[in-house]
Amino acid sequence: MPAPKNMFKQALKDGKRQIGCWLSFAEEVTAEVMGTAGFDWLVIDGEHAANDIRSIRAQLMALEASVSHPVVRVPIGETWIIKQVLDAGAQTVLVPMVDSAEQARELVRAVTYPPEGTRGVGAAAARATRFGEITDYVKTAGDEICLLVQVESRAGIAALDDILAVEGIDGVFIGPADLSTDMGLHGNSADPEVRAVIADAIARIAASGKAPGCLGTTDEAVQAYLDMGTQFMAVGLDVVLLAQAARAKARQWLS
Ligand SMILES: O=C(O)C(=O)C[C@H](O)[C@@H](O)CO
């Protein structure tokens, strides 16, 4: 029995637009709720949400029956956390703060079993193999793992062409908040200077044959990034969606 087909990775290969959303509550019940919305992908955020490997695993389980493909963002691009989230069942990993081709090559090795890579073999007891039921997991997992890296600094933008040349990277996500902050604009990703850098980066990513990704926290930003050619597009964060809806409801009835 082979590893499950990664339909999200296939959709990216086929050039299909994929609309997603961030999961920032670090709670499986909200992941399960968001999993009923119909998004193509959902990010279990290990970087900025209060997640650990157990809560990440719980959200992967909560999304098992959802049409939304779970993408796990690790807190940092280190092999120990990558092996843990892959063994927990993640098939798509998003790695923040990638600034060089060497970092990218190391990440490809981290998601790859030896001899080509460095991923440790824990298949027998792993959720990823359905606890040993998927007998050919070690042999077949590599083709179904989707590795996405985030370029979100001036250094990363400068190294983008070299990063795009790294085989095994399936997509590059441009992080508007971090990029604009690194540009000295304090998270103001709507600044025309930032938008120009993002537009150029999206174009270069697409031209390389890899999938460009981004996140917009307003409809205006989402449309702007889509117009630039973004393929895997996150259109919001669950925490922000709830906060905004609750405040609007309060204003509606308290006024
Ligand atoms: O830099 C960015 O923008 C991202 O990487 C997304 C943020 O981390 C997300 O938490 C929204 O602010």
PDB file of N, CA and C in Angstrom, residues 87-176:
ATOM      1  N   ASP A  87       5.860  12.609  10.470  1.00  0.00           N
ATOM      2  CA  ASP A  87       5.431  11.355  11.114  1.00  0.00           C
ATOM      3  C   ASP A  87       4.017  11.481  11.676  1.00  0.00           C
ATOM      4  N   ALA A  88       3.639  12.722  12.071  1.00  0.00           N
ATOM      5  CA  ALA A  88       2.277  12.949  12.599  1.00  0.00           C
ATOM      6  C   ALA A  88       1.227  12.917  11.493  1.00  0.00           C
ATOM      7  N   GLY A  89       1.693  12.898  10.238  1.00  0.00           N
ATOM      8  CA  GLY A  89       0.751  12.745   9.129  1.00  0.00           C
ATOM      9  C   GLY A  89       0.671  13.908   8.172  1.00  0.00           C
ATOM     10  N   ALA A  90       1.450  14.947   8.407  1.00  0.00           N
ATOM     11  CA  ALA A  90       1.450  16.070   7.446  1.00  0.00           C
ATOM     12  C   ALA A  90       2.068  15.605   6.135  1.00  0.00           C
ATOM     13  N   GLN A  91       1.454  16.008   5.018  1.00  0.00           N
ATOM     14  CA  GLN A  91       2.050  15.721   3.717  1.00  0.00           C
ATOM     15  C   GLN A  91       2.558  16.988   3.044  1.00  0.00           C
ATOM     16  N   THR A  92       2.115  18.136   3.556  1.00  0.00           N
ATOM     17  CA  THR A  92       2.555  19.423   3.028  1.00  0.00           C
ATOM     18  C   THR A  92       3.088  20.269   4.177  1.00  0.00           C
ATOM     19  N   VAL A  93       4.341  20.731   4.015  1.00  0.00           N
ATOM     20  CA  VAL A  93       5.021  21.484   5.064  1.00  0.00           C
ATOM     21  C   VAL A  93       5.384  22.866   4.522  1.00  0.00           C
ATOM     22  N   LEU A  94       5.082  23.880   5.311  1.00  0.00           N
ATOM     23  CA  LEU A  94       5.409  25.259   4.974  1.00  0.00           C
ATOM     24  C   LEU A  94       6.479  25.719   5.961  1.00  0.00           C
ATOM     25  N   VAL A  95       7.607  26.209   5.434  1.00  0.00           N
ATOM     26  CA  VAL A  95       8.737  26.578   6.295  1.00  0.00           C
ATOM     27  C   VAL A  95       8.998  28.080   6.209  1.00  0.00           C
ATOM     28  N   PRO A  96       8.903  28.794   7.339  1.00  0.00           N
ATOM     29  CA  PRO A  96       9.101  30.247   7.294  1.00  0.00           C
ATOM     30  C   PRO A  96      10.577  30.642   7.217  1.00  0.00           C
ATOM     31  N   MET A  97      10.788  31.904   6.874  1.00  0.00           N
ATOM     32  CA  MET A  97      12.086  32.552   7.003  1.00  0.00           C
ATOM     33  C   MET A  97      13.218  31.840   6.251  1.00  0.00           C
ATOM     34  N   VAL A  98      12.967  31.477   5.004  1.00  0.00           N
ATOM     35  CA  VAL A  98      14.028  30.856   4.196  1.00  0.00           C
ATOM     36  C   VAL A  98      14.734  31.948   3.387  1.00  0.00           C
ATOM     37  N   ASP A  99      16.020  32.091   3.623  1.00  0.00           N
ATOM     38  CA  ASP A  99      16.773  33.214   3.034  1.00  0.00           C
ATOM     39  C   ASP A  99      17.850  32.785   2.060  1.00  0.00           C
ATOM     40  N   SER A 100      18.044  31.481   1.860  1.00  0.00           N
ATOM     41  CA  SER A 100      19.147  31.066   0.986  1.00  0.00           C
ATOM     42  C   SER A 100      18.853  29.737   0.326  1.00  0.00           C
ATOM     43  N   ALA A 101      19.583  29.485  -0.760  1.00  0.00           N
ATOM     44  CA  ALA A 101      19.449  28.209  -1.467  1.00  0.00           C
ATOM     45  C   ALA A 101      19.968  27.066  -0.589  1.00  0.00           C
ATOM     46  N   GLU A 102      20.972  27.336   0.236  1.00  0.00           N
ATOM     47  CA  GLU A 102      21.507  26.280   1.106  1.00  0.00           C
ATOM     48  C   GLU A 102      20.453  25.854   2.120  1.00  0.00           C
ATOM     49  N   GLN A 103      19.745  26.844   2.670  1.00  0.00           N
ATOM     50  CA  GLN A 103      18.647  26.503   3.585  1.00  0.00           C
ATOM     51  C   GLN A 103      17.635  25.629   2.851  1.00  0.00           C
ATOM     52  N   ALA A 104      17.306  26.014   1.633  1.00  0.00           N
ATOM     53  CA  ALA A 104      16.315  25.275   0.847  1.00  0.00           C
ATOM     54  C   ALA A 104      16.785  23.840   0.592  1.00  0.00           C
ATOM     55  N   ARG A 105      18.059  23.684   0.241  1.00  0.00           N
ATOM     56  CA  ARG A 105      18.586  22.334  -0.005  1.00  0.00           C
ATOM     57  C   ARG A 105      18.525  21.483   1.266  1.00  0.00           C
ATOM     58  N   GLU A 106      18.820  22.093   2.405  1.00  0.00           N
ATOM     59  CA  GLU A 106      18.772  21.377   3.697  1.00  0.00           C
ATOM     60  C   GLU A 106      17.348  20.935   3.994  1.00  0.00           C
ATOM     61  N   LEU A 107      16.380  21.770   3.643  1.00  0.00           N
ATOM     62  CA  LEU A 107      14.970  21.434   3.887  1.00  0.00           C
ATOM     63  C   LEU A 107      14.520  20.288   2.981  1.00  0.00           C
ATOM     64  N   VAL A 108      14.994  20.272   1.755  1.00  0.00           N
ATOM     65  CA  VAL A 108      14.663  19.158   0.855  1.00  0.00           C
ATOM     66  C   VAL A 108      15.206  17.860   1.439  1.00  0.00           C
ATOM     67  N   ARG A 109      16.414  17.921   1.972  1.00  0.00           N
ATOM     68  CA  ARG A 109      16.996  16.717   2.593  1.00  0.00           C
ATOM     69  C   ARG A 109      16.178  16.294   3.816  1.00  0.00           C
ATOM     70  N   ALA A 110      15.670  17.289   4.554  1.00  0.00           N
ATOM     71  CA  ALA A 110      14.924  16.991   5.797  1.00  0.00           C
ATOM     72  C   ALA A 110      13.616  16.275   5.520  1.00  0.00           C
ATOM     73  N   VAL A 111      13.018  16.476   4.346  1.00  0.00           N
ATOM     74  CA  VAL A 111      11.745  15.800   4.028  1.00  0.00           C
ATOM     75  C   VAL A 111      11.967  14.531   3.204  1.00  0.00           C
ATOM     76  N   THR A 112      13.234  14.182   3.017  1.00  0.00           N
ATOM     77  CA  THR A 112      13.574  13.037   2.161  1.00  0.00           C
ATOM     78  C   THR A 112      14.266  11.943   2.971  1.00  0.00           C
ATOM     79  N   TYR A 113      13.874  10.715   2.770  1.00  0.00           N
ATOM     80  CA  TYR A 113      14.541   9.607   3.464  1.00  0.00           C
ATOM     81  C   TYR A 113      15.931   9.363   2.859  1.00  0.00           C
ATOM     82  N   PRO A 114      16.831   8.808   3.662  1.00  0.00           N
ATOM     83  CA  PRO A 114      18.139   8.417   3.114  1.00  0.00           C
ATOM     84  C   PRO A 114      18.010   7.402   1.983  1.00  0.00           C
ATOM     85  N   PRO A 115      18.974   7.251   1.139  1.00  0.00           N
ATOM     86  CA  PRO A 115      20.300   7.898   1.211  1.00  0.00           C
ATOM     87  C   PRO A 115      20.314   9.343   0.692  1.00  0.00           C
ATOM     88  N   GLU A 116      19.274   9.774  -0.007  1.00  0.00           N
ATOM     89  CA  GLU A 116      19.324  11.136  -0.554  1.00  0.00           C
ATOM     90  C   GLU A 116      19.110  12.189   0.527  1.00  0.00           C
ATOM     91  N   GLY A 117      18.337  11.828   1.557  1.00  0.00           N
ATOM     92  CA  GLY A 117      17.988  12.834   2.552  1.00  0.00           C
ATOM     93  C   GLY A 117      18.368  12.434   3.960  1.00  0.00           C
ATOM     94  N   THR A 118      17.786  13.177   4.919  1.00  0.00           N
ATOM     95  CA  THR A 118      18.174  12.967   6.317  1.00  0.00           C
ATOM     96  C   THR A 118      16.984  12.640   7.217  1.00  0.00           C
ATOM     97  N   ARG A 119      15.782  12.459   6.618  1.00  0.00           N
ATOM     98  CA  ARG A 119      14.604  12.190   7.451  1.00  0.00           C
ATOM     99  C   ARG A 119      14.759  10.841   8.148  1.00  0.00           C
ATOM    100  N   GLY A 120      14.576  10.873   9.449  1.00  0.00           N
ATOM    101  CA  GLY A 120      14.651   9.640  10.223  1.00  0.00           C
ATOM    102  C   GLY A 120      13.459   8.739   9.941  1.00  0.00           C
ATOM    103  N   VAL A 121      13.678   7.431  10.020  1.00  0.00           N
ATOM    104  CA  VAL A 121      12.634   6.456   9.706  1.00  0.00           C
ATOM    105  C   VAL A 121      11.941   6.009  10.985  1.00  0.00           C
ATOM    106  N   GLY A 122      10.704   6.516  11.162  1.00  0.00           N
ATOM    107  CA  GLY A 122       9.915   6.080  12.316  1.00  0.00           C
ATOM    108  C   GLY A 122       8.594   5.509  11.857  1.00  0.00           C
ATOM    109  N   ALA A 123       8.586   4.961  10.658  1.00  0.00           N
ATOM    110  CA  ALA A 123       7.332   4.625   9.976  1.00  0.00           C
ATOM    111  C   ALA A 123       6.466   3.630  10.744  1.00  0.00           C
ATOM    112  N   ALA A 124       7.078   2.686  11.410  1.00  0.00           N
ATOM    113  CA  ALA A 124       6.284   1.594  12.016  1.00  0.00           C
ATOM    114  C   ALA A 124       5.249   2.119  13.003  1.00  0.00           C
ATOM    115  N   ALA A 125       5.616   3.171  13.756  1.00  0.00           N
ATOM    116  CA  ALA A 125       4.704   3.667  14.805  1.00  0.00           C
ATOM    117  C   ALA A 125       4.048   4.984  14.424  1.00  0.00           C
ATOM    118  N   ALA A 126       4.235   5.437  13.207  1.00  0.00           N
ATOM    119  CA  ALA A 126       3.811   6.792  12.828  1.00  0.00           C
ATOM    120  C   ALA A 126       2.364   6.859  12.351  1.00  0.00           C
ATOM    121  N   ARG A 127       1.713   7.943  12.707  1.00  0.00           N
ATOM    122  CA  ARG A 127       0.351   8.187  12.190  1.00  0.00           C
ATOM    123  C   ARG A 127       0.392   8.288  10.677  1.00  0.00           C
ATOM    124  N   ALA A 128       1.519   8.793  10.151  1.00  0.00           N
ATOM    125  CA  ALA A 128       1.656   8.979   8.699  1.00  0.00           C
ATOM    126  C   ALA A 128       1.481   7.661   7.941  1.00  0.00           C
ATOM    127  N   THR A 129       1.840   6.549   8.569  1.00  0.00           N
ATOM    128  CA  THR A 129       1.701   5.249   7.893  1.00  0.00           C
ATOM    129  C   THR A 129       0.446   4.515   8.344  1.00  0.00           C
ATOM    130  N   ARG A 130      -0.406   5.236   9.030  1.00  0.00           N
ATOM    131  CA  ARG A 130      -1.587   4.635   9.661  1.00  0.00           C
ATOM    132  C   ARG A 130      -1.122   3.492  10.562  1.00  0.00           C
ATOM    133  N   PHE A 131      -0.002   3.783  11.268  1.00  0.00           N
ATOM    134  CA  PHE A 131       0.566   2.883  12.285  1.00  0.00           C
ATOM    135  C   PHE A 131       0.967   1.536  11.680  1.00  0.00           C
ATOM    136  N   GLY A 132       1.595   1.673  10.514  1.00  0.00           N
ATOM    137  CA  GLY A 132       2.161   0.488   9.880  1.00  0.00           C
ATOM    138  C   GLY A 132       1.285  -0.123   8.798  1.00  0.00           C
ATOM    139  N   GLU A 133       0.038   0.403   8.680  1.00  0.00           N
ATOM    140  CA  GLU A 133      -0.873  -0.161   7.662  1.00  0.00           C
ATOM    141  C   GLU A 133      -0.359   0.145   6.245  1.00  0.00           C
ATOM    142  N   ILE A 134       0.209   1.379   6.078  1.00  0.00           N
ATOM    143  CA  ILE A 134       0.750   1.753   4.766  1.00  0.00           C
ATOM    144  C   ILE A 134       2.156   1.169   4.658  1.00  0.00           C
ATOM    145  N   THR A 135       2.243  -0.010   4.123  1.00  0.00           N
ATOM    146  CA  THR A 135       3.475  -0.785   4.183  1.00  0.00           C
ATOM    147  C   THR A 135       4.587  -0.221   3.292  1.00  0.00           C
ATOM    148  N   ASP A 136       4.209   0.507   2.226  1.00  0.00           N
ATOM    149  CA  ASP A 136       5.231   1.022   1.310  1.00  0.00           C
ATOM    150  C   ASP A 136       5.483   2.510   1.525  1.00  0.00           C
ATOM    151  N   TYR A 137       5.180   2.993   2.739  1.00  0.00           N
ATOM    152  CA  TYR A 137       5.294   4.438   2.992  1.00  0.00           C
ATOM    153  C   TYR A 137       6.712   4.950   2.740  1.00  0.00           C
ATOM    154  N   VAL A 138       7.707   4.280   3.300  1.00  0.00           N
ATOM    155  CA  VAL A 138       9.091   4.769   3.170  1.00  0.00           C
ATOM    156  C   VAL A 138       9.484   4.863   1.694  1.00  0.00           C
ATOM    157  N   LYS A 139       9.027   3.892   0.909  1.00  0.00           N
ATOM    158  CA  LYS A 139       9.373   3.862  -0.520  1.00  0.00           C
ATOM    159  C   LYS A 139       8.617   4.929  -1.323  1.00  0.00           C
ATOM    160  N   THR A 140       7.402   5.260  -0.905  1.00  0.00           N
ATOM    161  CA  THR A 140       6.537   6.094  -1.755  1.00  0.00           C
ATOM    162  C   THR A 140       6.250   7.487  -1.186  1.00  0.00           C
ATOM    163  N   ALA A 141       6.596   7.739   0.067  1.00  0.00           N
ATOM    164  CA  ALA A 141       6.209   9.009   0.713  1.00  0.00           C
ATOM    165  C   ALA A 141       6.778  10.222   0.003  1.00  0.00           C
ATOM    166  N   GLY A 142       8.008  10.112  -0.475  1.00  0.00           N
ATOM    167  CA  GLY A 142       8.690  11.292  -1.030  1.00  0.00           C
ATOM    168  C   GLY A 142       7.919  11.960  -2.149  1.00  0.00           C
ATOM    169  N   ASP A 143       7.302  11.161  -3.001  1.00  0.00           N
ATOM    170  CA  ASP A 143       6.567  11.735  -4.150  1.00  0.00           C
ATOM    171  C   ASP A 143       5.324  12.497  -3.702  1.00  0.00           C
ATOM    172  N   GLU A 144       4.833  12.192  -2.505  1.00  0.00           N
ATOM    173  CA  GLU A 144       3.584  12.818  -2.048  1.00  0.00           C
ATOM    174  C   GLU A 144       3.804  13.894  -0.988  1.00  0.00           C
ATOM    175  N   ILE A 145       5.065  14.217  -0.709  1.00  0.00           N
ATOM    176  CA  ILE A 145       5.350  15.304   0.223  1.00  0.00           C
ATOM    177  C   ILE A 145       5.536  16.592  -0.571  1.00  0.00           C
ATOM    178  N   CYS A 146       4.863  17.626  -0.128  1.00  0.00           N
ATOM    179  CA  CYS A 146       4.911  18.934  -0.791  1.00  0.00           C
ATOM    180  C   CYS A 146       5.641  19.888   0.143  1.00  0.00           C
ATOM    181  N   LEU A 147       6.780  20.422  -0.334  1.00  0.00           N
ATOM    182  CA  LEU A 147       7.597  21.316   0.476  1.00  0.00           C
ATOM    183  C   LEU A 147       7.452  22.755  -0.032  1.00  0.00           C
ATOM    184  N   LEU A 148       6.932  23.593   0.833  1.00  0.00           N
ATOM    185  CA  LEU A 148       6.733  25.008   0.508  1.00  0.00           C
ATOM    186  C   LEU A 148       7.622  25.851   1.420  1.00  0.00           C
ATOM    187  N   VAL A 149       8.346  26.798   0.843  1.00  0.00           N
ATOM    188  CA  VAL A 149       9.209  27.647   1.661  1.00  0.00           C
ATOM    189  C   VAL A 149       8.707  29.083   1.604  1.00  0.00           C
ATOM    190  N   GLN A 150       8.965  29.821   2.691  1.00  0.00           N
ATOM    191  CA  GLN A 150       8.561  31.228   2.740  1.00  0.00           C
ATOM    192  C   GLN A 150       9.767  32.113   2.521  1.00  0.00           C
ATOM    193  N   VAL A 151       9.624  33.006   1.553  1.00  0.00           N
ATOM    194  CA  VAL A 151      10.624  34.049   1.341  1.00  0.00           C
ATOM    195  C   VAL A 151       9.980  35.331   1.829  1.00  0.00           C
ATOM    196  N   GLU A 152      10.580  35.956   2.845  1.00  0.00           N
ATOM    197  CA  GLU A 152       9.890  37.070   3.521  1.00  0.00           C
ATOM    198  C   GLU A 152      10.876  38.053   4.146  1.00  0.00           C
ATOM    199  N   SER A 153      11.992  38.231   3.420  1.00  0.00           N
ATOM    200  CA  SER A 153      12.989  39.213   3.853  1.00  0.00           C
ATOM    201  C   SER A 153      13.721  39.733   2.617  1.00  0.00           C
ATOM    202  N   ARG A 154      14.479  40.831   2.796  1.00  0.00           N
ATOM    203  CA  ARG A 154      15.253  41.357   1.669  1.00  0.00           C
ATOM    204  C   ARG A 154      16.302  40.331   1.249  1.00  0.00           C
ATOM    205  N   ALA A 155      16.875  39.640   2.214  1.00  0.00           N
ATOM    206  CA  ALA A 155      17.881  38.613   1.874  1.00  0.00           C
ATOM    207  C   ALA A 155      17.255  37.490   1.056  1.00  0.00           C
ATOM    208  N   GLY A 156      16.076  37.072   1.455  1.00  0.00           N
ATOM    209  CA  GLY A 156      15.386  36.001   0.722  1.00  0.00           C
ATOM    210  C   GLY A 156      15.019  36.409  -0.685  1.00  0.00           C
ATOM    211  N   ILE A 157      14.563  37.644  -0.833  1.00  0.00           N
ATOM    212  CA  ILE A 157      14.232  38.156  -2.165  1.00  0.00           C
ATOM    213  C   ILE A 157      15.481  38.205  -3.034  1.00  0.00           C
ATOM    214  N   ALA A 158      16.590  38.630  -2.432  1.00  0.00           N
ATOM    215  CA  ALA A 158      17.848  38.688  -3.197  1.00  0.00           C
ATOM    216  C   ALA A 158      18.301  37.292  -3.627  1.00  0.00           C
ATOM    217  N   ALA A 159      17.966  36.286  -2.825  1.00  0.00           N
ATOM    218  CA  ALA A 159      18.406  34.904  -3.126  1.00  0.00           C
ATOM    219  C   ALA A 159      17.331  34.116  -3.858  1.00  0.00           C
ATOM    220  N   LEU A 160      16.225  34.766  -4.217  1.00  0.00           N
ATOM    221  CA  LEU A 160      15.072  34.042  -4.751  1.00  0.00           C
ATOM    222  C   LEU A 160      15.410  33.183  -5.960  1.00  0.00           C
ATOM    223  N   ASP A 161      16.155  33.709  -6.902  1.00  0.00           N
ATOM    224  CA  ASP A 161      16.475  32.920  -8.099  1.00  0.00           C
ATOM    225  C   ASP A 161      17.253  31.654  -7.736  1.00  0.00           C
ATOM    226  N   ASP A 162      18.162  31.780  -6.777  1.00  0.00           N
ATOM    227  CA  ASP A 162      18.927  30.591  -6.344  1.00  0.00           C
ATOM    228  C   ASP A 162      18.023  29.600  -5.618  1.00  0.00           C
ATOM    229  N   ILE A 163      17.089  30.116  -4.833  1.00  0.00           N
ATOM    230  CA  ILE A 163      16.137  29.240  -4.127  1.00  0.00           C
ATOM    231  C   ILE A 163      15.250  28.516  -5.132  1.00  0.00           C
ATOM    232  N   LEU A 164      14.831  29.244  -6.162  1.00  0.00           N
ATOM    233  CA  LEU A 164      13.960  28.649  -7.181  1.00  0.00           C
ATOM    234  C   LEU A 164      14.680  27.562  -7.972  1.00  0.00           C
ATOM    235  N   ALA A 165      15.990  27.592  -7.976  1.00  0.00           N
ATOM    236  CA  ALA A 165      16.758  26.583  -8.717  1.00  0.00           C
ATOM    237  C   ALA A 165      16.904  25.279  -7.929  1.00  0.00           C
ATOM    238  N   VAL A 166      16.450  25.275  -6.674  1.00  0.00           N
ATOM    239  CA  VAL A 166      16.619  24.077  -5.831  1.00  0.00           C
ATOM    240  C   VAL A 166      15.523  23.059  -6.142  1.00  0.00           C
ATOM    241  N   GLU A 167      15.951  21.878  -6.604  1.00  0.00           N
ATOM    242  CA  GLU A 167      14.993  20.806  -6.916  1.00  0.00           C
ATOM    243  C   GLU A 167      14.404  20.244  -5.627  1.00  0.00           C
ATOM    244  N   GLY A 168      13.098  20.033  -5.652  1.00  0.00           N
ATOM    245  CA  GLY A 168      12.440  19.494  -4.454  1.00  0.00           C
ATOM    246  C   GLY A 168      11.624  20.522  -3.703  1.00  0.00           C
ATOM    247  N   ILE A 169      11.797  21.797  -4.058  1.00  0.00           N
ATOM    248  CA  ILE A 169      10.939  22.855  -3.515  1.00  0.00           C
ATOM    249  C   ILE A 169       9.735  22.966  -4.446  1.00  0.00           C
ATOM    250  N   ASP A 170       8.537  22.788  -3.906  1.00  0.00           N
ATOM    251  CA  ASP A 170       7.337  22.754  -4.758  1.00  0.00           C
ATOM    252  C   ASP A 170       6.678  24.120  -4.902  1.00  0.00           C
ATOM    253  N   GLY A 171       6.892  24.973  -3.921  1.00  0.00           N
ATOM    254  CA  GLY A 171       6.269  26.282  -4.007  1.00  0.00           C
ATOM    255  C   GLY A 171       6.977  27.266  -3.090  1.00  0.00           C
ATOM    256  N   VAL A 172       6.827  28.537  -3.408  1.00  0.00           N
ATOM    257  CA  VAL A 172       7.425  29.604  -2.599  1.00  0.00           C
ATOM    258  C   VAL A 172       6.327  30.587  -2.204  1.00  0.00           C
ATOM    259  N   PHE A 173       6.198  30.784  -0.900  1.00  0.00           N
ATOM    260  CA  PHE A 173       5.181  31.676  -0.331  1.00  0.00           C
ATOM    261  C   PHE A 173       5.873  32.974   0.065  1.00  0.00           C
ATOM    262  N   ILE A 174       5.316  34.088  -0.386  1.00  0.00           N
ATOM    263  CA  ILE A 174       5.871  35.383  -0.008  1.00  0.00           C
ATOM    264  C   ILE A 174       5.100  35.882   1.217  1.00  0.00           C
ATOM    265  N   GLY A 175       5.796  36.138   2.307  1.00  0.00           N
ATOM    266  CA  GLY A 175       5.160  36.593   3.545  1.00  0.00           C
ATOM    267  C   GLY A 175       5.108  38.106   3.614  1.00  0.00           C
ATOM    268  N   PRO A 176       3.929  38.686   3.351  1.00  0.00           N
ATOM    269  CA  PRO A 176       3.861  40.148   3.258  1.00  0.00           C
ATOM    270  C   PRO A 176       4.198  40.880   4.556  1.00  0.00           C
TER     271      PRO A 176
END
